mmCIF file with all atom_site columns, C-alpha atoms in Angstrom:
data_model
loop_
_atom_site.group_PDB
_atom_site.id
_atom_site.type_symbol
_atom_site.label_atom_id
_atom_site.label_alt_id
_atom_site.label_comp_id
_atom_site.label_asym_id
_atom_site.label_entity_id
_atom_site.label_seq_id
_atom_site.pdbx_PDB_ins_code
_atom_site.Cartn_x
_atom_site.Cartn_y
_atom_site.Cartn_z
_atom_site.occupancy
_atom_site.B_iso_or_equiv
_atom_site.pdbx_formal_charge
_atom_site.auth_seq_id
_atom_site.auth_comp_id
_atom_site.auth_asym_id
_atom_site.auth_atom_id
_atom_site.pdbx_PDB_model_num
ATOM 1  C CA . MET A 1 1  ? 0.049   0.236   -0.241  1.00 0.00 ? 1  MET A CA 1
ATOM 2  C CA . VAL A 1 2  ? 0.925   3.320   -0.730  1.00 0.00 ? 2  VAL A CA 1
ATOM 3  C CA . TRP A 1 3  ? 0.293   6.853   1.524   1.00 0.00 ? 3  TRP A CA 1
ATOM 4  C CA . CYS A 1 4  ? 1.039   10.047  -0.067  1.00 0.00 ? 4  CYS A CA 1
ATOM 5  C CA . LEU A 1 5  ? 0.564   13.143  2.504   1.00 0.00 ? 5  LEU A CA 1
ATOM 6  C CA . VAL A 1 6  ? -1.860  15.515  -0.423  1.00 0.00 ? 6  VAL A CA 1
ATOM 7  C CA . THR A 1 7  ? -1.616  19.558  -0.202  1.00 0.00 ? 7  THR A CA 1
ATOM 8  C CA . CYS A 1 8  ? -4.020  20.792  -2.712  1.00 0.00 ? 8  CYS A CA 1
ATOM 9  C CA . LEU A 1 9  ? -3.436  24.660  -3.286  1.00 0.00 ? 9  LEU A CA 1
ATOM 10 C CA . ALA A 1 10 ? -5.456  26.758  -4.583  1.00 0.00 ? 10 ALA A CA 1
ATOM 11 C CA . PHE A 1 11 ? -4.225  28.826  -7.821  1.00 0.00 ? 11 PHE A CA 1
ATOM 12 C CA . PHE A 1 12 ? -4.719  32.102  -8.748  1.00 0.00 ? 12 PHE A CA 1
ATOM 13 C CA . THR A 1 13 ? -6.192  32.434  -11.637 1.00 0.00 ? 13 THR A CA 1
ATOM 14 C CA . GLY A 1 14 ? -6.233  36.741  -12.590 1.00 0.00 ? 14 GLY A CA 1
ATOM 15 C CA . ARG A 1 15 ? -10.105 36.655  -12.043 1.00 0.00 ? 15 ARG A CA 1
ATOM 16 C CA . LEU A 1 16 ? -11.358 36.738  -7.978  1.00 0.00 ? 16 LEU A CA 1
ATOM 17 C CA . TYR A 1 17 ? -14.742 34.726  -9.511  1.00 0.00 ? 17 TYR A CA 1
ATOM 18 C CA . ASN A 1 18 ? -11.738 31.453  -10.401 1.00 0.00 ? 18 ASN A CA 1
ATOM 19 C CA . MET A 1 19 ? -11.191 30.567  -6.668  1.00 0.00 ? 19 MET A CA 1
ATOM 20 C CA . VAL A 1 20 ? -10.759 26.009  -6.661  1.00 0.00 ? 20 VAL A CA 1
ATOM 21 C CA . ASN A 1 21 ? -11.473 24.949  -3.468  1.00 0.00 ? 21 ASN A CA 1
ATOM 22 C CA . ALA A 1 22 ? -9.570  22.462  -2.288  1.00 0.00 ? 22 ALA A CA 1
ATOM 23 C CA . THR A 1 23 ? -9.310  19.792  1.206   1.00 0.00 ? 23 THR A CA 1
ATOM 24 C CA . LYS A 1 24 ? -6.572  18.400  2.452   1.00 0.00 ? 24 LYS A CA 1
ATOM 25 C CA . GLY A 1 25 ? -6.439  14.757  2.605   1.00 0.00 ? 25 GLY A CA 1
ATOM 26 C CA . VAL A 1 26 ? -4.054  11.624  2.443   1.00 0.00 ? 26 VAL A CA 1
ATOM 27 C CA . PHE A 1 27 ? -4.231  9.796   -0.610  1.00 0.00 ? 27 PHE A CA 1
ATOM 28 C CA . ILE A 1 28 ? -3.963  6.259   -0.634  1.00 0.00 ? 28 ILE A CA 1
ATOM 29 C CA . SER A 1 29 ? -3.264  3.257   -3.663  1.00 0.00 ? 29 SER A CA 1
ATOM 30 C CA . CYS A 1 30 ? -3.635  -0.633  -2.847  1.00 0.00 ? 30 CYS A CA 1
ATOM 31 C CA . ASP A 1 31 ? -4.819  -4.265  -4.149  1.00 0.00 ? 31 ASP A CA 1
ATOM 32 C CA . ILE A 1 32 ? -8.930  -4.101  -5.126  1.00 0.00 ? 32 ILE A CA 1
ATOM 33 C CA . PRO A 1 33 ? -9.882  -6.447  -1.858  1.00 0.00 ? 33 PRO A CA 1
ATOM 34 C CA . MET A 1 34 ? -8.084  -3.685  0.434   1.00 0.00 ? 34 MET A CA 1
ATOM 35 C CA . ALA A 1 35 ? -9.776  -0.814  -1.337  1.00 0.00 ? 35 ALA A CA 1
ATOM 36 C CA . GLN A 1 36 ? -12.715 -3.217  -0.861  1.00 0.00 ? 36 GLN A CA 1
ATOM 37 C CA . TYR A 1 37 ? -11.656 -3.139  2.429   1.00 0.00 ? 37 TYR A CA 1
ATOM 38 C CA . ILE A 1 38 ? -11.229 0.395   3.890   1.00 0.00 ? 38 ILE A CA 1
ATOM 39 C CA . ILE A 1 39 ? -14.378 1.933   1.454   1.00 0.00 ? 39 ILE A CA 1
ATOM 40 C CA . ASN A 1 40 ? -16.402 -1.216  4.607   1.00 0.00 ? 40 ASN A CA 1
ATOM 41 C CA . MET A 1 41 ? -14.712 0.098   7.428   1.00 0.00 ? 41 MET A CA 1
ATOM 42 C CA . ASN A 1 42 ? -16.250 3.765   5.986   1.00 0.00 ? 42 ASN A CA 1
ATOM 43 C CA . ALA A 1 43 ? -19.843 2.949   5.851   1.00 0.00 ? 43 ALA A CA 1
ATOM 44 C CA . SER A 1 44 ? -19.637 1.275   9.012   1.00 0.00 ? 44 SER A CA 1
ATOM 45 C CA . LEU A 1 45 ? -19.712 5.040   10.710  1.00 0.00 ? 45 LEU A CA 1
ATOM 46 C CA . PRO A 1 46 ? -22.179 6.921   10.911  1.00 0.00 ? 46 PRO A CA 1
ATOM 47 C CA . ALA A 1 47 ? -22.412 9.585   8.464   1.00 0.00 ? 47 ALA A CA 1
ATOM 48 C CA . SER A 1 48 ? -20.625 12.356  10.806  1.00 0.00 ? 48 SER A CA 1
ATOM 49 C CA . ASP A 1 49 ? -17.764 10.064  11.166  1.00 0.00 ? 49 ASP A CA 1
ATOM 50 C CA . LYS A 1 50 ? -17.180 8.952   7.700   1.00 0.00 ? 50 LYS A CA 1
ATOM 51 C CA . PHE A 1 51 ? -13.982 9.932   6.571   1.00 0.00 ? 51 PHE A CA 1
ATOM 52 C CA . ILE A 1 52 ? -13.283 9.414   2.418   1.00 0.00 ? 52 ILE A CA 1
ATOM 53 C CA . ILE A 1 53 ? -13.562 11.732  1.116   1.00 0.00 ? 53 ILE A CA 1
ATOM 54 C CA . HIS A 1 54 ? -13.491 10.811  -3.157  1.00 0.00 ? 54 HIS A CA 1
ATOM 55 C CA . ILE A 1 55 ? -13.021 7.356   -4.510  1.00 0.00 ? 55 ILE A CA 1
ATOM 56 C CA . LEU A 1 56 ? -11.206 8.218   -7.461  1.00 0.00 ? 56 LEU A CA 1
ATOM 57 C CA . ASP A 1 57 ? -10.937 4.048   -8.516  1.00 0.00 ? 57 ASP A CA 1
ATOM 58 C CA . ASN A 1 58 ? -11.123 0.910   -7.442  1.00 0.00 ? 58 ASN A CA 1
ATOM 59 C CA . THR A 1 59 ? -7.862  1.789   -6.106  1.00 0.00 ? 59 THR A CA 1
ATOM 60 C CA . HIS A 1 60 ? -6.799  5.346   -5.135  1.00 0.00 ? 60 HIS A CA 1
ATOM 61 C CA . MET A 1 61 ? -8.969  7.231   -2.763  1.00 0.00 ? 61 MET A CA 1
ATOM 62 C CA . PHE A 1 62 ? -8.708  10.437  -0.799  1.00 0.00 ? 62 PHE A CA 1
ATOM 63 C CA . VAL A 1 63 ? -9.405  10.069  3.147   1.00 0.00 ? 63 VAL A CA 1
ATOM 64 C CA . GLN A 1 64 ? -9.333  12.962  5.721   1.00 0.00 ? 64 GLN A CA 1
ATOM 65 C CA . PRO A 1 65 ? -5.376  13.110  7.042   1.00 0.00 ? 65 PRO A CA 1
ATOM 66 C CA . HIS A 1 66 ? -6.906  12.997  11.143  1.00 0.00 ? 66 HIS A CA 1
ATOM 67 C CA . VAL A 1 67 ? -7.103  9.158   10.129  1.00 0.00 ? 67 VAL A CA 1
ATOM 68 C CA . GLU A 1 68 ? -4.707  7.738   8.651   1.00 0.00 ? 68 GLU A CA 1
ATOM 69 C CA . GLN A 1 69 ? -3.384  6.767   11.202  1.00 0.00 ? 69 GLN A CA 1
ATOM 70 C CA . MET A 1 70 ? -6.800  4.339   12.602  1.00 0.00 ? 70 MET A CA 1
ATOM 71 C CA . ILE A 1 71 ? -6.965  3.095   9.239   1.00 0.00 ? 71 ILE A CA 1
ATOM 72 C CA . ARG A 1 72 ? -3.219  2.001   8.989   1.00 0.00 ? 72 ARG A CA 1
ATOM 73 C CA . SER A 1 73 ? -3.564  0.202   12.064  1.00 0.00 ? 73 SER A CA 1
ATOM 74 C CA . ARG A 1 74 ? -6.850  -2.019  11.362  1.00 0.00 ? 74 ARG A CA 1
ATOM 75 C CA . ILE A 1 75 ? -5.334  -2.816  8.025   1.00 0.00 ? 75 ILE A CA 1
ATOM 76 C CA . ALA A 1 76 ? -2.004  -4.302  10.826  1.00 0.00 ? 76 ALA A CA 1
ATOM 77 C CA . LYS A 1 77 ? -4.735  -5.885  12.515  1.00 0.00 ? 77 LYS A CA 1
ATOM 78 C CA . PHE A 1 78 ? -6.637  -7.549  9.482   1.00 0.00 ? 78 PHE A CA 1
ATOM 79 C CA . ARG A 1 79 ? -3.852  -9.366  8.496   1.00 0.00 ? 79 ARG A CA 1
ATOM 80 C CA . GLU A 1 80 ? -2.462  -10.510 11.626  1.00 0.00 ? 80 GLU A CA 1
ATOM 81 C CA . ASP A 1 81 ? -6.085  -12.268 12.525  1.00 0.00 ? 81 ASP A CA 1
ATOM 82 C CA . ASN A 1 82 ? -5.561  -13.559 9.062   1.00 0.00 ? 82 ASN A CA 1
ATOM 83 C CA . THR A 1 83 ? -2.502  -14.755 9.120   1.00 0.00 ? 83 THR A CA 1
ATOM 84 C CA . TYR A 1 84 ? -1.330  -18.574 8.827   1.00 0.00 ? 84 TYR A CA 1
ATOM 85 C CA . VAL A 1 85 ? 0.835   -19.408 11.024  1.00 0.00 ? 85 VAL A CA 1
ATOM 86 C CA . LYS A 1 86 ? 2.085   -22.404 10.997  1.00 0.00 ? 86 LYS A CA 1
ATOM 87 C CA . PRO A 1 87 ? 1.977   -24.607 14.308  1.00 0.00 ? 87 PRO A CA 1
ATOM 88 C CA . ASN A 1 88 ? 5.432   -26.087 15.347  1.00 0.00 ? 88 ASN A CA 1
#
């Protein structure tokens, strides 16, 4: 999984009415199953706590920056719970 902190900037075009809305977020690039896991995490939350800003395609999305560590820890726990360890 690739994590990139993305800061969007509004560029002044010379006209006051052509301002750009910008949102700061974290760009996530992952495989399709992991993206679905993150989307399902988001869907299980109440509307006020939803963290996905925009889903770009099946493997890329922007999320709010304050949930980055929560997503990382949930994915780590998911991987730990679903990893087979051969008994000795």
